[in-house]
Each structure stands twice: as structure tokens, then as C-alpha cells.
Amino acid sequence: MTALVAAIILAAAGCGGSPAEGPKTADPQAKVKLTWWTGQTADVQKILEGLATKFTQAHPNVTIEVTSGASTTDQLLQKLSAGFASGVYPDISYSYGSWASQLQESGKALDLTEKVRDASVKWEEFPASARTTATPAGQVIGFPALVDNLALLYNKSVFDAKKVPYPTDDWSWEDFRAAAKKLTDPAEKIYGTAYSVSGSEDTTWHLWPLLWQRGGSVLSPDQKKAAFNSQQGVDALEFLRAMAVDDKSMYLDQTDERYGPLFEDGRIGMIISGPWELYNLGQKKTKYGVAYLPGTNGDHQTVSGPDLWTLFDNDDANRAYWSFELIKWLTSAEGDAQWNLVTGNLPLRTSETALPAYKEYIKTYPGVEKLVANLANAKQARPTVTGYVELSRFVGEAISKTLQGAATPKDALDQAAAKSATALAGG
């Protein structure tokens, strides 16, 4: 049984409070206060606070309390779980797409299936993968918040200092490993590359492209059993282990939070990351470049992780109405141009490329067009099945132990697969 489901059962059994009963029919003129958890860092949080202010100026009867919701995005699911149990949870929260099934099964998410059919929403403009992620079990529970993919970002200053040629879109993983060794300078505490070993989804999803490129799968065809501990999975993790343990060319980040700033500051030569890095790189004036992921036998497959603005039912029609209106506005072409394009994220809608803001966006964030093009290399989706959150944690733990020399790839992945069995079976 997942922590989230357990919390909901406790709430249903009377352990904890429940939201105050609100109006059943929306009155758009009534005063209403919304709680919005953004899951963003301080700099980006300020942008969303400014947009919330802009929205409330246009709708004076609406007040919005905007907070990050948790110290890191990864902790939002735990906070939501606790909130469901106590009966105190936000109207809107940023959510990783991998949480979608669990949030839908909680019974706390608003059902927006009919509302997004309104022509004014222009639902079809969102990428198909993002729409699918927002619709677990056929129920729309929110709007796409972010579309992304993993690519190879490299610090030109680090490469220049070591006179190493820049990465190309045709690189193999062997090319990547060789460059990382050349860039690593223990005396200067400079690493060729980095990997998160926090055990979070950031740890886990970085493995999936290496698995897929080798022909492996995360799950069995019926999506009921783990398949990541195949030979392809073992080989993928062994490659990373060799870089971390044998070459010592990989900075191991215990927090998810350090390798980005270290890359910006020239302490790491290459990271596997995405468009969310571009804002900080621009702020730091880091000289950087972007290339497709290194490939296996010419396969440069990547992973995309559409995230969501999930809307929750607080038994108040006015709050539900304005939550929908806020996120509908935020994810419109014009709204998204003030949010994702400003922060360096990829545009949510195809129509945004026609906006003046898009031209400014590609000038401001060098390499972003490569990330837009890299969406074509996102050929497989992360599972959104019940149990993926637990599976991700077990795989993350396996990767973490392996890269720190405490386990072999096969033993670690076999153990993760065994631990995942109950969660995938719905237990």
C-alpha cells in the first residue's frame, strides 16, 4: 500500500479533519481565496507570484496565496499525502507527471474532463504526451505545466581550459566517458560530469535513456512487472558505475540541488539535464552549449517528463471555478510566454512559436532550439501506472548504492525489481 493511499484511507476513517463544505454552484463574483503550491525555486517563484498578482488585479474578488509548498519539488507528494489525511490541501499544486495515477486515485483531484473540451481551452495545442499524462484512467486532473527532455549540456569554459573538443549530436556514450576523464582535474576539484545519488526521481529517470537505447524497458509489456533489471539495464548501470567508481570522473550529488550550480560555476564539465537549467545559466552568464544525448549504436533516444498543474477538490465550487480559470490563463499561449518562455522552459503550445516573445526567447536562451528539436528523440514515456513512485524510489536507491560502490548493478537492480513487485500489483 502506498503512503498516499494509506493517508487517504486514514482520512476516510475519520483520522484528521475534512475541508469545510463550500458552495455547490459557482458564483464568479464571490470573494474567494486560492492556495497555490508552485514547487519552484525562489527566483522562479517570484515570477509566478508576479503572474498571480496580475491575475488578481484583473479579478479583484480573487486572492491567491502562492507558496513553494515544500523545500523541494520531490517533497510535494508527501505534503499532499499528509494534507489529504488532515483535510487541508491546496487548490492547485505542481506535480510530477509520474504522480498522476496516484493523485487521480486519491479522489481529491478535480475532474476537468468535460471542462477542457471547451474550445477556448485549446486543449489540442498541448503535446500529446502532456495531454496523456494529465489524463490518468481517462480523467483529466490538471493542465500541463512543463514539457521537457534530457540533453547534454556542456560548459564551454571547462572544455576550452582542457582543450577538449565540444560534444556533437553524434557522440556515443564512449565519447562521453572519454571526454569526462579528460575534463576531470582532482587538484582543481573539477569533474567531467555529475549524477544525482539522492535516490529521487532525478536519480532514476536519468537511467531510462541508457536503458531504452540498449533496447530495454522499464516494465513488462502488460506493465505489471519490472523489466529494468534486464541485461540492458545492468549494462546501462554498469556504464555509469564505471565512470563513478573506476574513472572517478563523476561528481555524485547527494541532494539533486548541487550539480546544477557547480556546472554553472565551471566545476563540472557536462551534465545531463534539461531546459530548466537555462534560466540560471543565463543569470550566471555561463558559456554553455547543448547537444543531443550521447547514443548507443546511433540511437540518441531521450526521456521527457511532462509535469502538471493538478487541481484539487476542496468542496467549494467557487474555488474550483477560479482554480480552473487561473491555470487556463497561465497555460494559454500568452500566459505561458510569461512563465515558461521567460524561465527558459520549452513552450507548452505549438502556437507560441508565432508570438514575438518566442523570437526573444530563442535569443535569450542559446541552445533552446536544440531542446525543442530533441522532443523528437523522446520516443517512449515514463510509466504513470500505480506503483511507479515506489518503483522509482527503489531504482533510485539501487543506482545510488551502485555509483557509490556499495553494490553491483545486477544485485542492486534485482533487489529493486523484487521490492517493486508489490507496488506494481497495487499493494
mmCIF file of N, CA, C and O in Angstrom, residues 182-223:
data_model
loop_
_atom_site.group_PDB
_atom_site.id
_atom_site.type_symbol
_atom_site.label_atom_id
_atom_site.label_comp_id
_atom_site.label_asym_id
_atom_site.label_seq_id
_atom_site.Cartn_x
_atom_site.Cartn_y
_atom_site.Cartn_z
ATOM 1 N N LYS A 182 39.034 13.260 -19.464
ATOM 2 C CA LYS A 182 39.970 14.335 -19.817
ATOM 3 C C LYS A 182 39.661 15.628 -19.063
ATOM 4 O O LYS A 182 40.575 16.404 -18.745
ATOM 5 N N LEU A 183 38.389 15.876 -18.794
ATOM 6 C CA LEU A 183 37.991 17.122 -18.135
ATOM 7 C C LEU A 183 38.215 17.091 -16.627
ATOM 8 O O LEU A 183 38.341 18.140 -15.990
ATOM 9 N N THR A 184 38.255 15.898 -16.046
ATOM 10 C CA THR A 184 38.368 15.763 -14.595
ATOM 11 C C THR A 184 39.757 16.190 -14.117
ATOM 12 O O THR A 184 40.780 15.770 -14.660
ATOM 13 N N ASP A 185 39.758 17.032 -13.101
ATOM 14 C CA ASP A 185 41.019 17.542 -12.532
ATOM 15 C C ASP A 185 40.884 17.527 -11.006
ATOM 16 O O ASP A 185 40.386 18.487 -10.414
ATOM 17 N N PRO A 186 41.317 16.434 -10.372
ATOM 18 C CA PRO A 186 41.152 16.323 -8.914
ATOM 19 C C PRO A 186 41.792 17.469 -8.138
ATOM 20 O O PRO A 186 41.249 17.930 -7.130
ATOM 21 N N ALA A 187 42.943 17.923 -8.607
ATOM 22 C CA ALA A 187 43.633 19.008 -7.893
ATOM 23 C C ALA A 187 42.795 20.279 -7.860
ATOM 24 O O ALA A 187 42.792 21.007 -6.858
ATOM 25 N N GLU A 188 42.063 20.525 -8.957
ATOM 26 C CA GLU A 188 41.220 21.716 -9.039
ATOM 27 C C GLU A 188 39.778 21.437 -8.624
ATOM 28 O O GLU A 188 38.927 22.325 -8.664
ATOM 29 N N LYS A 189 39.514 20.186 -8.244
ATOM 30 C CA LYS A 189 38.163 19.748 -7.857
ATOM 31 C C LYS A 189 37.158 20.014 -8.976
ATOM 32 O O LYS A 189 36.061 20.533 -8.758
ATOM 33 N N ILE A 190 37.562 19.662 -10.182
ATOM 34 C CA ILE A 190 36.707 19.776 -11.358
ATOM 35 C C ILE A 190 36.381 18.361 -11.842
ATOM 36 O O ILE A 190 37.287 17.523 -11.977
ATOM 37 N N TYR A 191 35.116 18.112 -12.075
ATOM 38 C CA TYR A 191 34.655 16.801 -12.525
ATOM 39 C C TYR A 191 34.179 16.884 -13.972
ATOM 40 O O TYR A 191 33.656 17.907 -14.410
ATOM 41 N N GLY A 192 34.342 15.769 -14.666
ATOM 42 C CA GLY A 192 33.882 15.730 -16.049
ATOM 43 C C GLY A 192 32.382 15.772 -16.172
ATOM 44 O O GLY A 192 31.838 16.420 -17.068
ATOM 45 N N THR A 193 31.695 15.097 -15.253
ATOM 46 C CA THR A 193 30.235 15.070 -15.295
ATOM 47 C C THR A 193 29.695 14.873 -13.883
ATOM 48 O O THR A 193 30.456 14.922 -12.906
ATOM 49 N N ALA A 194 28.399 14.652 -13.771
ATOM 50 C CA ALA A 194 27.764 14.540 -12.456
ATOM 51 C C ALA A 194 26.551 13.616 -12.543
ATOM 52 O O ALA A 194 26.018 13.368 -13.627
ATOM 53 N N TYR A 195 26.139 13.133 -11.375
ATOM 54 C CA TYR A 195 24.925 12.303 -11.292
ATOM 55 C C TYR A 195 24.349 12.469 -9.896
ATOM 56 O O TYR A 195 25.078 12.498 -8.905
ATOM 57 N N SER A 196 23.036 12.563 -9.832
ATOM 58 C CA SER A 196 22.366 12.646 -8.536
ATOM 59 C C SER A 196 22.282 11.261 -7.911
ATOM 60 O O SER A 196 21.867 10.301 -8.558
ATOM 61 N N VAL A 197 22.668 11.154 -6.644
ATOM 62 C CA VAL A 197 22.518 9.894 -5.918
ATOM 63 C C VAL A 197 21.624 10.094 -4.702
ATOM 64 O O VAL A 197 21.746 9.400 -3.690
ATOM 65 N N SER A 198 20.673 11.013 -4.823
ATOM 66 C CA SER A 198 19.728 11.236 -3.720
ATOM 67 C C SER A 198 18.711 10.114 -3.621
ATOM 68 O O SER A 198 18.054 9.953 -2.596
ATOM 69 N N GLY A 199 18.550 9.346 -4.704
ATOM 70 C CA GLY A 199 17.538 8.292 -4.729
ATOM 71 C C GLY A 199 16.177 8.772 -5.192
ATOM 72 O O GLY A 199 15.217 8.006 -5.212
ATOM 73 N N SER A 200 16.085 10.025 -5.606
ATOM 74 C CA SER A 200 14.809 10.587 -6.055
ATOM 75 C C SER A 200 14.557 10.233 -7.517
ATOM 76 O O SER A 200 15.353 9.544 -8.160
ATOM 77 N N GLU A 201 13.464 10.740 -8.076
ATOM 78 C CA GLU A 201 13.181 10.536 -9.495
ATOM 79 C C GLU A 201 14.267 11.147 -10.361
ATOM 80 O O GLU A 201 14.528 10.661 -11.471
ATOM 81 N N ASP A 202 14.938 12.174 -9.871
ATOM 82 C CA ASP A 202 16.040 12.756 -10.630
ATOM 83 C C ASP A 202 17.151 11.719 -10.818
ATOM 84 O O ASP A 202 17.814 11.684 -11.858
ATOM 85 N N THR A 203 17.356 10.889 -9.815
ATOM 86 C CA THR A 203 18.315 9.793 -9.929
ATOM 87 C C THR A 203 17.841 8.768 -10.944
ATOM 88 O O THR A 203 18.599 8.313 -11.808
ATOM 89 N N THR A 204 16.573 8.409 -10.851
ATOM 90 C CA THR A 204 16.031 7.295 -11.631
ATOM 91 C C THR A 204 15.897 7.614 -13.115
ATOM 92 O O THR A 204 16.335 6.846 -13.974
ATOM 93 N N TRP A 205 15.289 8.756 -13.454
ATOM 94 C CA TRP A 205 14.929 8.946 -14.859
ATOM 95 C C TRP A 205 16.145 9.189 -15.751
ATOM 96 O O TRP A 205 16.070 8.990 -16.961
ATOM 97 N N HIS A 206 17.277 9.532 -15.149
ATOM 98 C CA HIS A 206 18.499 9.660 -15.942
ATOM 99 C C HIS A 206 18.988 8.304 -16.464
ATOM 100 O O HIS A 206 19.765 8.257 -17.421
ATOM 101 N N LEU A 207 18.572 7.227 -15.823
ATOM 102 C CA LEU A 207 18.963 5.899 -16.293
ATOM 103 C C LEU A 207 18.146 5.442 -17.494
ATOM 104 O O LEU A 207 18.636 4.664 -18.327
ATOM 105 N N TRP A 208 16.897 5.905 -17.597
ATOM 106 C CA TRP A 208 15.988 5.353 -18.618
ATOM 107 C C TRP A 208 16.496 5.515 -20.053
ATOM 108 O O TRP A 208 16.375 4.569 -20.844
ATOM 109 N N PRO A 209 17.070 6.652 -20.459
ATOM 110 C CA PRO A 209 17.563 6.720 -21.844
ATOM 111 C C PRO A 209 18.641 5.675 -22.145
ATOM 112 O O PRO A 209 18.655 5.086 -23.231
ATOM 113 N N LEU A 210 19.542 5.441 -21.190
ATOM 114 C CA LEU A 210 20.587 4.436 -21.410
ATOM 115 C C LEU A 210 19.971 3.040 -21.521
ATOM 116 O O LEU A 210 20.471 2.193 -22.272
ATOM 117 N N LEU A 211 18.907 2.794 -20.771
ATOM 118 C CA LEU A 211 18.194 1.524 -20.850
ATOM 119 C C LEU A 211 17.483 1.378 -22.188
ATOM 120 O O LEU A 211 17.613 0.356 -22.882
ATOM 121 N N TRP A 212 16.737 2.408 -22.579
ATOM 122 C CA TRP A 212 15.949 2.346 -23.820
ATOM 123 C C TRP A 212 16.852 2.255 -25.044
ATOM 124 O O TRP A 212 16.543 1.534 -25.991
ATOM 125 N N GLN A 213 17.945 3.009 -25.045
ATOM 126 C CA GLN A 213 18.845 2.965 -26.196
ATOM 127 C C GLN A 213 19.416 1.570 -26.424
ATOM 128 O O GLN A 213 19.740 1.196 -27.553
ATOM 129 N N ARG A 214 19.514 0.803 -25.367
ATOM 130 C CA ARG A 214 20.029 -0.564 -25.475
ATOM 131 C C ARG A 214 18.925 -1.575 -25.791
ATOM 132 O O ARG A 214 19.176 -2.778 -25.853
ATOM 133 N N GLY A 215 17.698 -1.091 -25.936
ATOM 134 C CA GLY A 215 16.585 -1.972 -26.249
ATOM 135 C C GLY A 215 15.834 -2.499 -25.052
ATOM 136 O O GLY A 215 14.958 -3.367 -25.184
ATOM 137 N N GLY A 216 16.137 -1.986 -23.857
ATOM 138 C CA GLY A 216 15.464 -2.428 -22.648
ATOM 139 C C GLY A 216 14.175 -1.667 -22.387
ATOM 140 O O GLY A 216 13.859 -0.677 -23.055
ATOM 141 N N SER A 217 13.432 -2.113 -21.363
ATOM 142 C CA SER A 217 12.160 -1.498 -20.980
ATOM 143 C C SER A 217 12.100 -1.335 -19.471
ATOM 144 O O SER A 217 12.726 -2.103 -18.727
ATOM 145 N N VAL A 218 11.341 -0.356 -19.025
ATOM 146 C CA VAL A 218 11.139 -0.159 -17.593
ATOM 147 C C VAL A 218 10.230 -1.246 -17.039
ATOM 148 O O VAL A 218 10.494 -1.825 -15.977
ATOM 149 N N LEU A 219 9.158 -1.548 -17.776
ATOM 150 C CA LEU A 219 8.163 -2.525 -17.340
ATOM 151 C C LEU A 219 7.947 -3.591 -18.399
ATOM 152 O O LEU A 219 8.306 -3.413 -19.569
ATOM 153 N N SER A 220 7.326 -4.685 -17.990
ATOM 154 C CA SER A 220 6.918 -5.729 -18.918
ATOM 155 C C SER A 220 5.838 -5.181 -19.847
ATOM 156 O O SER A 220 5.226 -4.143 -19.549
ATOM 157 N N PRO A 221 5.572 -5.852 -20.979
ATOM 158 C CA PRO A 221 4.566 -5.345 -21.922
ATOM 159 C C PRO A 221 3.195 -5.078 -21.301
ATOM 160 O O PRO A 221 2.507 -4.146 -21.711
ATOM 161 N N ASP A 222 2.794 -5.870 -20.294
ATOM 162 C CA ASP A 222 1.494 -5.641 -19.649
ATOM 163 C C ASP A 222 1.580 -4.620 -18.528
ATOM 164 O O ASP A 222 0.597 -4.322 -17.861
ATOM 165 N N GLN A 223 2.786 -4.046 -18.305
ATOM 166 C CA GLN A 223 3.054 -3.000 -17.309
ATOM 167 C C GLN A 223 2.760 -3.450 -15.879
ATOM 168 O O GLN A 223 2.527 -2.629 -15.005
#
